[in-house]
PDB file of C-alpha atoms and ligand atoms in Angstrom:
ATOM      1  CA  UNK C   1      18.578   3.892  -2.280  1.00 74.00           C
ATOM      2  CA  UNK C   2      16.712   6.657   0.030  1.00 79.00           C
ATOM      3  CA  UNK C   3      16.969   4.895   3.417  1.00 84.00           C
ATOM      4  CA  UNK C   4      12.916   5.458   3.413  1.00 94.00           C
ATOM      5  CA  UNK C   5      12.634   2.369   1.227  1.00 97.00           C
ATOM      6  CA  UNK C   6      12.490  -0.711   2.976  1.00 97.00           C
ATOM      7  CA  UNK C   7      12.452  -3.264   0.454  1.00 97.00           C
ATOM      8  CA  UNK C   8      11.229  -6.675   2.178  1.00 96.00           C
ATOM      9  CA  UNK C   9      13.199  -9.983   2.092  1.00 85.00           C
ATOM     10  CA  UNK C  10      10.690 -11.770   3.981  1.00 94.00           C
ATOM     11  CA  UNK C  11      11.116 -15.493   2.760  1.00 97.00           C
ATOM     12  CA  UNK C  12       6.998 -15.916   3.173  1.00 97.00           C
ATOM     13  CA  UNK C  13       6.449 -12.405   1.241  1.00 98.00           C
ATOM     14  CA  UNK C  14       9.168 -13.910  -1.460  1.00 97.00           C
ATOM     15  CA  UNK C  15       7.277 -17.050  -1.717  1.00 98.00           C
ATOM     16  CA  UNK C  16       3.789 -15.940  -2.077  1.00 98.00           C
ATOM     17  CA  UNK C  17       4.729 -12.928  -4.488  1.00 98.00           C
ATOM     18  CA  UNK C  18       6.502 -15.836  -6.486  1.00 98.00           C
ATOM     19  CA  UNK C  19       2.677 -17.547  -6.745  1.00 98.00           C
ATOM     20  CA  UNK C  20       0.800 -14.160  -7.873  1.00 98.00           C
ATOM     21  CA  UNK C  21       3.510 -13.623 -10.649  1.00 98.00           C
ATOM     22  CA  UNK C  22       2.550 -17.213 -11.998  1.00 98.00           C
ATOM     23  CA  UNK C  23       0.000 -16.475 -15.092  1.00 98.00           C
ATOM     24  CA  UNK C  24      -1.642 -19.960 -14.239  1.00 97.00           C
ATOM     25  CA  UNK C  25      -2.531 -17.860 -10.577  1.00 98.00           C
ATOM     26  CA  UNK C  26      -6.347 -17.650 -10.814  1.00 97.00           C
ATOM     27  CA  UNK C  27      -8.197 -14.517  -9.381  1.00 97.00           C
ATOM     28  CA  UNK C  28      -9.659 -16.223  -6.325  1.00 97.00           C
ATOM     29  CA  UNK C  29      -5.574 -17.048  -5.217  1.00 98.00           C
ATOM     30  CA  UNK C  30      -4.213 -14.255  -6.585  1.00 98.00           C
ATOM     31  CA  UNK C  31      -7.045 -11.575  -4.386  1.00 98.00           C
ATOM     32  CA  UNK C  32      -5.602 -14.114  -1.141  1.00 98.00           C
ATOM     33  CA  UNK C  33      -2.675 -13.616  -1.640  1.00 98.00           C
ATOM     34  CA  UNK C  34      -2.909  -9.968  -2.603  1.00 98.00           C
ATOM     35  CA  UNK C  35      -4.376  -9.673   1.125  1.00 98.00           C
ATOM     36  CA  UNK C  36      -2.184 -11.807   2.797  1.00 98.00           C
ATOM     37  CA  UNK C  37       0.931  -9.692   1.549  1.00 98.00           C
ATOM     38  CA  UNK C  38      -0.386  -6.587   2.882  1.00 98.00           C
ATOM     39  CA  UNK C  39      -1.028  -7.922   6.354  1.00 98.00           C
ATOM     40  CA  UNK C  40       2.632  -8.953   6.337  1.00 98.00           C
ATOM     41  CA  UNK C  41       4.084  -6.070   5.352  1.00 98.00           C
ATOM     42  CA  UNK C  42       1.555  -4.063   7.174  1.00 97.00           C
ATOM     43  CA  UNK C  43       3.054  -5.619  10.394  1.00 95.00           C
ATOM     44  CA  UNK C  44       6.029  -4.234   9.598  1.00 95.00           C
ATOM     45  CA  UNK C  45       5.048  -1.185   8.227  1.00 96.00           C
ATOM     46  CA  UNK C  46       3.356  -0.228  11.670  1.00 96.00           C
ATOM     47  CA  UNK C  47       6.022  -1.142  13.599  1.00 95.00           C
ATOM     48  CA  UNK C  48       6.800   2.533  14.707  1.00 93.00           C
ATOM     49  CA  UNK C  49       3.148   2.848  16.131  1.00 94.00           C
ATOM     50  CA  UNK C  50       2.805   4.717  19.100  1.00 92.00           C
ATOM     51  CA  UNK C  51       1.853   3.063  22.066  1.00 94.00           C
ATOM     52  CA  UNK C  52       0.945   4.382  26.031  1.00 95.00           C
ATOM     53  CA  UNK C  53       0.952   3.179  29.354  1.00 97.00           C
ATOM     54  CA  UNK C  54      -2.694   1.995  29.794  1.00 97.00           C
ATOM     55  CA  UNK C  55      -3.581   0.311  33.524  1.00 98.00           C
ATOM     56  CA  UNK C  56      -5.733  -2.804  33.436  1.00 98.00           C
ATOM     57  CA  UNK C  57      -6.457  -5.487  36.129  1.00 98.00           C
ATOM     58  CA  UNK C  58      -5.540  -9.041  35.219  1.00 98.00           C
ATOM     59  CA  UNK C  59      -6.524 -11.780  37.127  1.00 98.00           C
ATOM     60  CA  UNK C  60      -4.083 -11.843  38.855  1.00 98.00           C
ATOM     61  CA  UNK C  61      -3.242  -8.304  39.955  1.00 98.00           C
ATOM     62  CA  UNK C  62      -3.504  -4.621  38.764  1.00 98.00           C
ATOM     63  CA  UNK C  63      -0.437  -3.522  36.162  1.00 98.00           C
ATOM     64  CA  UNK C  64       0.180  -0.482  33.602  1.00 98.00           C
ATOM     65  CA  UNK C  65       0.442  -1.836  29.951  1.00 98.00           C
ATOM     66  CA  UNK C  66       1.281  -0.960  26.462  1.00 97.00           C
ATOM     67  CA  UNK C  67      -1.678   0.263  23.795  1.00 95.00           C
ATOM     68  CA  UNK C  68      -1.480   1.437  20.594  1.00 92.00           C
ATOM     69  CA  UNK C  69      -2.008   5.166  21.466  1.00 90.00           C
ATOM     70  CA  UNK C  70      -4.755   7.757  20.493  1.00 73.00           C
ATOM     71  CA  UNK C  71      -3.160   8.037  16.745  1.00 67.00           C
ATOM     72  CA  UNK C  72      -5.628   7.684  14.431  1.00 90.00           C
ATOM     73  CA  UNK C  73      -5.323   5.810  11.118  1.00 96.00           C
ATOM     74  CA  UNK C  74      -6.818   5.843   7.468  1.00 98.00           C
ATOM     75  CA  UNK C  75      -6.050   3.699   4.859  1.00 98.00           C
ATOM     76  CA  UNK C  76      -6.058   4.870   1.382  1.00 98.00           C
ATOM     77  CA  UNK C  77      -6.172   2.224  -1.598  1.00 98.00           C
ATOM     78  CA  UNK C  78      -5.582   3.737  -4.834  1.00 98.00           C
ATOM     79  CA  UNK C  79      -7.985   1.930  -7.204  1.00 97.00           C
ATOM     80  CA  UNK C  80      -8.791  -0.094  -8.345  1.00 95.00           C
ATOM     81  CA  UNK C  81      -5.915  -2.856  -7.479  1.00 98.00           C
ATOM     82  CA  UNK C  82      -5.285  -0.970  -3.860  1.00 98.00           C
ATOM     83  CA  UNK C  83      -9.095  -2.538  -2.616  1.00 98.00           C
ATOM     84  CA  UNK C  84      -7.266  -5.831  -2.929  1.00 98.00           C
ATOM     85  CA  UNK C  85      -4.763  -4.519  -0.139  1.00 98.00           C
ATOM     86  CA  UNK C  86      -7.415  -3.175   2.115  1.00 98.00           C
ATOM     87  CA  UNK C  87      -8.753  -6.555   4.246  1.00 98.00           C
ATOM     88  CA  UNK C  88      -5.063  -7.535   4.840  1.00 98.00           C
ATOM     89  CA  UNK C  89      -4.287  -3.992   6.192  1.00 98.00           C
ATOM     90  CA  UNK C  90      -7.850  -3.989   8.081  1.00 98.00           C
ATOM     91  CA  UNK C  91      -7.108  -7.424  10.119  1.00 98.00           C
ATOM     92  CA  UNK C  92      -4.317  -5.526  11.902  1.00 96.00           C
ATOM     93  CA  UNK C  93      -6.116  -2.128  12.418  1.00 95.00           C
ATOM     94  CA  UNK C  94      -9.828  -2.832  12.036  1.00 94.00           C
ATOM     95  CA  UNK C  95     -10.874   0.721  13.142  1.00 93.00           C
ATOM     96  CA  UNK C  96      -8.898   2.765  10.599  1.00 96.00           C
ATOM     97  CA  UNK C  97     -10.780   4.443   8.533  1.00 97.00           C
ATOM     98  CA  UNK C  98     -10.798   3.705   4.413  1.00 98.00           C
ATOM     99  CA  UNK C  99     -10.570   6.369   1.991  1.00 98.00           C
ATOM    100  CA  UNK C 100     -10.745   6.114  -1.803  1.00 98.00           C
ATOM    101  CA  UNK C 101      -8.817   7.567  -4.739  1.00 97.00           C
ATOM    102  CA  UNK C 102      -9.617   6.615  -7.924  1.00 97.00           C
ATOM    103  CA  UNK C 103      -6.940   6.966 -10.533  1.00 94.00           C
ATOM    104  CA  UNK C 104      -6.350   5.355 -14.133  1.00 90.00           C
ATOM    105  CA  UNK C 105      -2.962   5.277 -15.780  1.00 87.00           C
ATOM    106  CA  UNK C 106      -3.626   6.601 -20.006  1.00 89.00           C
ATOM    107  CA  UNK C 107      -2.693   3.947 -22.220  1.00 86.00           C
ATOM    108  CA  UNK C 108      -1.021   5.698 -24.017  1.00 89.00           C
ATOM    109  CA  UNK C 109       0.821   8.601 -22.081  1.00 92.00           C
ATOM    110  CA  UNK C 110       1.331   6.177 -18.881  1.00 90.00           C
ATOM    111  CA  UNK C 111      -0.139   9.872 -16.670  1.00 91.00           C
ATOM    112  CA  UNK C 112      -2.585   9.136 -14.159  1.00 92.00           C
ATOM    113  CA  UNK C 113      -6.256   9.949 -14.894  1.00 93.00           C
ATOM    114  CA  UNK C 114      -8.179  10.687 -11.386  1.00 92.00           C
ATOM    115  CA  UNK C 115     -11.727   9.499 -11.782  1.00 94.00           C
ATOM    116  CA  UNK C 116     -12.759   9.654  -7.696  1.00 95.00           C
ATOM    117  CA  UNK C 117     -11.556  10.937  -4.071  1.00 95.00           C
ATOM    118  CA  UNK C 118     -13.486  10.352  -1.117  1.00 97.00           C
ATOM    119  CA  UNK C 119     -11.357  10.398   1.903  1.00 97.00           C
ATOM    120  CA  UNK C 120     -12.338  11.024   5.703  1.00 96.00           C
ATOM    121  CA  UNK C 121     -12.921  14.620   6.985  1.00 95.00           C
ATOM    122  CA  UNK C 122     -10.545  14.223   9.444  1.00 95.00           C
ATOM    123  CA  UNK C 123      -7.299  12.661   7.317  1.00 96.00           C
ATOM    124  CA  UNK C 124      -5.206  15.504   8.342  1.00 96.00           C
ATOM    125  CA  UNK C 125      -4.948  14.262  11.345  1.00 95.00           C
ATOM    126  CA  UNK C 126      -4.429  10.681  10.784  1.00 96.00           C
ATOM    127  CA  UNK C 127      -1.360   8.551   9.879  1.00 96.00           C
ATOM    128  CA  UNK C 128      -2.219   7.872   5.923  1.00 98.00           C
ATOM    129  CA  UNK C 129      -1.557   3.984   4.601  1.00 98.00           C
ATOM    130  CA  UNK C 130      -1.588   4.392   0.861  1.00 98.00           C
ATOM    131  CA  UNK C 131      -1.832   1.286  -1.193  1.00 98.00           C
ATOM    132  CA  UNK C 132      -1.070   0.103  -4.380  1.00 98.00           C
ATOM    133  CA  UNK C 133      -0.069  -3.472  -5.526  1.00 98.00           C
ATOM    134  CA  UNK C 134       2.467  -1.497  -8.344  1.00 98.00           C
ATOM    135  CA  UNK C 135       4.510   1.233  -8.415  1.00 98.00           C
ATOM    136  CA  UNK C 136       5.590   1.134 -12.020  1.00 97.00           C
ATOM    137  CA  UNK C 137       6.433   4.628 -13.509  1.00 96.00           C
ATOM    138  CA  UNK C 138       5.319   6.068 -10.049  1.00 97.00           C
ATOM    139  CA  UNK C 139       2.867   8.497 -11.548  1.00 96.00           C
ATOM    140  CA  UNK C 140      -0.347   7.234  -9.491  1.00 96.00           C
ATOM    141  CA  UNK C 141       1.700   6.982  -6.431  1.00 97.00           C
ATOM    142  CA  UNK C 142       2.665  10.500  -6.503  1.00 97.00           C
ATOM    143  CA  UNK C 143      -0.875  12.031  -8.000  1.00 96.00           C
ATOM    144  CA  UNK C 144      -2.399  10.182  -4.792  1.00 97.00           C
ATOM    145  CA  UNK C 145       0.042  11.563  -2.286  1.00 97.00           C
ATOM    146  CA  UNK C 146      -0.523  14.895  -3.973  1.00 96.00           C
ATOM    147  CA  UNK C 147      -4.149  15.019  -3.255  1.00 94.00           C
ATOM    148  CA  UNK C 148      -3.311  13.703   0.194  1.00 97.00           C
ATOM    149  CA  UNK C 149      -0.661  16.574   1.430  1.00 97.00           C
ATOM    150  CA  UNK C 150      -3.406  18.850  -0.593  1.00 95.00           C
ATOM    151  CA  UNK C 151      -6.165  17.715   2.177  1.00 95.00           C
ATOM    152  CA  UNK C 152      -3.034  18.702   4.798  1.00 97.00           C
ATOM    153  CA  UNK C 153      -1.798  14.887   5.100  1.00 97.00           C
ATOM    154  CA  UNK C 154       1.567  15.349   6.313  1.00 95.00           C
ATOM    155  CA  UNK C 155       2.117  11.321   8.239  1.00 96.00           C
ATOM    156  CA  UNK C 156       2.078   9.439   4.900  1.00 98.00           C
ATOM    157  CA  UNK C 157       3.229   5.729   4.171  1.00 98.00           C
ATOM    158  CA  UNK C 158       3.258   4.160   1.010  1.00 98.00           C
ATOM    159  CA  UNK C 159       3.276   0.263   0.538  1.00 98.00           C
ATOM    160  CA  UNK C 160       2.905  -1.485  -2.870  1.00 98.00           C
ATOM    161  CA  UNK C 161       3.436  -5.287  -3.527  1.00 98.00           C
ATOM    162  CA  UNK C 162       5.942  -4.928  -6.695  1.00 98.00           C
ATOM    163  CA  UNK C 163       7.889  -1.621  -7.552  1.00 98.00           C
ATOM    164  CA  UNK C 164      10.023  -0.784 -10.480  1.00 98.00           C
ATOM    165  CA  UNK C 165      13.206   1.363  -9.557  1.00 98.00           C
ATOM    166  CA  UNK C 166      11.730   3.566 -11.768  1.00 97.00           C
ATOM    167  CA  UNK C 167       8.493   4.207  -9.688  1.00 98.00           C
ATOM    168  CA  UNK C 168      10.813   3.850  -6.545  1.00 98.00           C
ATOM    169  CA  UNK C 169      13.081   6.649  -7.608  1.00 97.00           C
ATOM    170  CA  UNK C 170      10.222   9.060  -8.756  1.00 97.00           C
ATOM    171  CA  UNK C 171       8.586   9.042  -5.620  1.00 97.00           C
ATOM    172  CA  UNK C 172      11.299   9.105  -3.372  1.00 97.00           C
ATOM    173  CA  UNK C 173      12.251  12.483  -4.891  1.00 97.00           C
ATOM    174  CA  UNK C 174       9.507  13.585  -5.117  1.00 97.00           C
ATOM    175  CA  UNK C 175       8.648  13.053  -1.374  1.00 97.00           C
ATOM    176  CA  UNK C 176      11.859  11.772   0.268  1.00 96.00           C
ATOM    177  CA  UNK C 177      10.335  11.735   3.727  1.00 96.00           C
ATOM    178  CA  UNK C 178       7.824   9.492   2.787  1.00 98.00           C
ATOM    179  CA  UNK C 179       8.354   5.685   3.879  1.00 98.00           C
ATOM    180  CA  UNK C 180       7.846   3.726   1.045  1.00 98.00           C
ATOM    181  CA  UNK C 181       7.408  -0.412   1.480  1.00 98.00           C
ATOM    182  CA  UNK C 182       7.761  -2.884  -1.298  1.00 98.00           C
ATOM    183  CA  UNK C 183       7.121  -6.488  -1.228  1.00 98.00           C
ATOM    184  CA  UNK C 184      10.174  -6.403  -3.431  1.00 97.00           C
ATOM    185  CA  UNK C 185      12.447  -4.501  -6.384  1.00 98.00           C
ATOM    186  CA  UNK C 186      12.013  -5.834  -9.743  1.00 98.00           C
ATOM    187  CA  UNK C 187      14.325  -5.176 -12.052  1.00 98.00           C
ATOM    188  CA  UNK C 188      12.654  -2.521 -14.802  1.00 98.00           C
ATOM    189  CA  UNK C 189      10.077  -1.261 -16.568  1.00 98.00           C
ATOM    190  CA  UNK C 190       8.922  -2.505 -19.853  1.00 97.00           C
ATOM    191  CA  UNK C 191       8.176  -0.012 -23.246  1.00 95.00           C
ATOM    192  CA  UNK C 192       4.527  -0.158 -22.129  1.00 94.00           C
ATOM    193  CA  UNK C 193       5.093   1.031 -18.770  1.00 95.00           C
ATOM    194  CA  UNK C 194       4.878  -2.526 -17.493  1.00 97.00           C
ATOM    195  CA  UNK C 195       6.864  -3.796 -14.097  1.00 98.00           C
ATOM    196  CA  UNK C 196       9.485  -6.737 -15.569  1.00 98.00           C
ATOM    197  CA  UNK C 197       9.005  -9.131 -14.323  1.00 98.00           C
ATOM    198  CA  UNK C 198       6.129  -8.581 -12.775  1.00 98.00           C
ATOM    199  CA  UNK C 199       2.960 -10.322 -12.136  1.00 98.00           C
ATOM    200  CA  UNK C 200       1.008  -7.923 -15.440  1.00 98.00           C
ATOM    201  CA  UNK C 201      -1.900  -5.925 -14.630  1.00 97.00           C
ATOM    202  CA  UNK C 202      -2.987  -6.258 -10.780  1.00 98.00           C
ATOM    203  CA  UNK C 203      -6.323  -4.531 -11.011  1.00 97.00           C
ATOM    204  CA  UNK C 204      -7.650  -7.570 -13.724  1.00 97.00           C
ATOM    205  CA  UNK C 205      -6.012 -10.060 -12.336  1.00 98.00           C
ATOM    206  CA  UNK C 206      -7.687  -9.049  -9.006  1.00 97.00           C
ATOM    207  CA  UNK C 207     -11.184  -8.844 -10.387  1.00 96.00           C
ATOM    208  CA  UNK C 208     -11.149 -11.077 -13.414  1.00 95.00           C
ATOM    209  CA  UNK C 209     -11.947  -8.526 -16.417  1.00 95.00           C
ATOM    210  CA  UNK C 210      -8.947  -9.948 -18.361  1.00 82.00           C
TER     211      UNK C 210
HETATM  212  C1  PRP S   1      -2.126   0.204 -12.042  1.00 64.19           C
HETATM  213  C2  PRP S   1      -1.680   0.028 -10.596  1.00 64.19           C
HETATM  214  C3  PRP S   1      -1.241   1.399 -10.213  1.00 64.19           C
HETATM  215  C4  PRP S   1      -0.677   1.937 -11.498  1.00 64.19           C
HETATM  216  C5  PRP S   1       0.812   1.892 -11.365  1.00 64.19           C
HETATM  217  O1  PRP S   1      -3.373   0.779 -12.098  1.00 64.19           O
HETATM  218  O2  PRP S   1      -2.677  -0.490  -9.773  1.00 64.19           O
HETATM  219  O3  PRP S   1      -2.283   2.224  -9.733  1.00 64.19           O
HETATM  220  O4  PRP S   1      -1.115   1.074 -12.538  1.00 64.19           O
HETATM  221  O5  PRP S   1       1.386   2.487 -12.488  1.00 64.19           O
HETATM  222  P1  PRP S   1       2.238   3.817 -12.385  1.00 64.19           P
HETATM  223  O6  PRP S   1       3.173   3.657 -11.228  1.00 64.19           O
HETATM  224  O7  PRP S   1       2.939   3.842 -13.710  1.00 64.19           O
HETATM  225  O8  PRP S   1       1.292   4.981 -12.213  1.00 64.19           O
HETATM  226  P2  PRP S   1      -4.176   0.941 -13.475  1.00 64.19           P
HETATM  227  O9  PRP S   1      -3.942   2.291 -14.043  1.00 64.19           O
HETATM  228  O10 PRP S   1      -3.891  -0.222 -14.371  1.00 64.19           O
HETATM  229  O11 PRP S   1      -5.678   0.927 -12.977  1.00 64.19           O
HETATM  230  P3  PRP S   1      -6.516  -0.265 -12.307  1.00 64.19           P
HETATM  231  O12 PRP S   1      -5.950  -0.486 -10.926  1.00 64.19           O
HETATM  232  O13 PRP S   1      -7.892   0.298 -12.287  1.00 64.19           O
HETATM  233  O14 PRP S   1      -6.385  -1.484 -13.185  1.00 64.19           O
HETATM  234  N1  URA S   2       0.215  -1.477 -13.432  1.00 64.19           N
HETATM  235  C1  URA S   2       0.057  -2.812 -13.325  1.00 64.19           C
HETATM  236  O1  URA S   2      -1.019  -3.292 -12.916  1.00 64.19           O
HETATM  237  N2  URA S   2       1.083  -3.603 -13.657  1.00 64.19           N
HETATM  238  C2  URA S   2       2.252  -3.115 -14.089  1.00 64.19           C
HETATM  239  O2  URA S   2       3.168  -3.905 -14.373  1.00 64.19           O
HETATM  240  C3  URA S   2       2.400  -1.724 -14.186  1.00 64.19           C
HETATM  241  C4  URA S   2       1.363  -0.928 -13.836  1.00 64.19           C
END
């Protein structure tokens, strides 16, 4: 495994993943839980943040201190079942920005299908949070992060909620200095380019339209 993968083992990520692969999981849980999972690993997954020495005055004296510095952040959902991640990420870094890229796996040829991409002016400079619940085949993960080093992204993290090894391996060759952060490894693709076992198809379960 590319040591860029961090593949959580968080007994509270374990758990609540367990919940959202339950079919019985109605949307209203499952979009909680959805957001809950990305603040958690989103914790993690900014651990590296830069921070500077800031001065402040408590009440008790004056001190220098520790904030996160100047480095800016967007966060990039790939939709539709990325939105779900966005309000978990948010509650950590409320004043990143949120871009959009719309993409659509084909039926029947599993390739991604881009439909939208509206991302801020200035993402070139920013660190880039892409999210995606799945990383099945890895085919959306990779047509995102293409559009994104396109637009001159080069500080890029990817975090998704279930991956197949498949999806793991494709994008870690195809960007192996990209950290990538899953919730946790299932164990393989299905013939319909389905994560086994899974939790089925995040963007209905998140909005209901199955
Ligand atoms: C799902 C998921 C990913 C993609 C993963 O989206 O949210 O974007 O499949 O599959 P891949 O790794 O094989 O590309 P889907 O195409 O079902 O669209 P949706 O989010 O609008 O439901
Ligand atoms: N997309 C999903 O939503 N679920 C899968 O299992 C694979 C791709």
């Amino acid at each position: 495994m590319n040591k860029n993968v961090t593949i959580f083992d968080h007994p509270l990520i374990t758990h609540k993943i367990s919940i959202l692969r339950d079919e019985n999981t109605g949307s209203k849980q499952f979009r909680e839980l959805i957001e809950e999972i990305a603040m958690l690993m989103g914790f993690e997954a900014m651990r590296d943040l830069p921070l500077e020495d800031v001065k402040v005055k408590t009440p008790i004296t004056e001190t220098t201190v520790k904030m996160l510095a100047g480095k800016k952040l967007a966060i990039v959902p790939i939709l539709r079942a990325g939105l779900g991640m966005v309000n978990g990420i948010l509650a950590l870094v409320p004043y990143a920005k949120v871009g959009h890229i719309g993409l659509y796996r084909d039926e029947e040829t599993l390739e991604p299908q881009e439909y939208y991409c509206k991302l801020p002016e200035d993402i070139d400079q920013r660190l880039v949070l892409v999210l995606d619940p799945m990383l099945a085949t890895g085919g959306s993960a990779v047509a995102a992060i293409n559009f994104l080093k396109q637009r001159g992204c080069n500080n890029i993290k990817f975090m998704s909620i279930i991956a197949a090894p498949e999806g793991v391996e494709k994008l870690s060759n195809a960007y192996p200095d990209i950290p990538i952060y899953c919730g946790c490894l299932d164990e393989k693709l299905n013939e319909n380019g389905y994560i086994v076992p899974g939790l089925g198809d995040a963007g209905d379960r998140i909005f209901g339209t199955k």
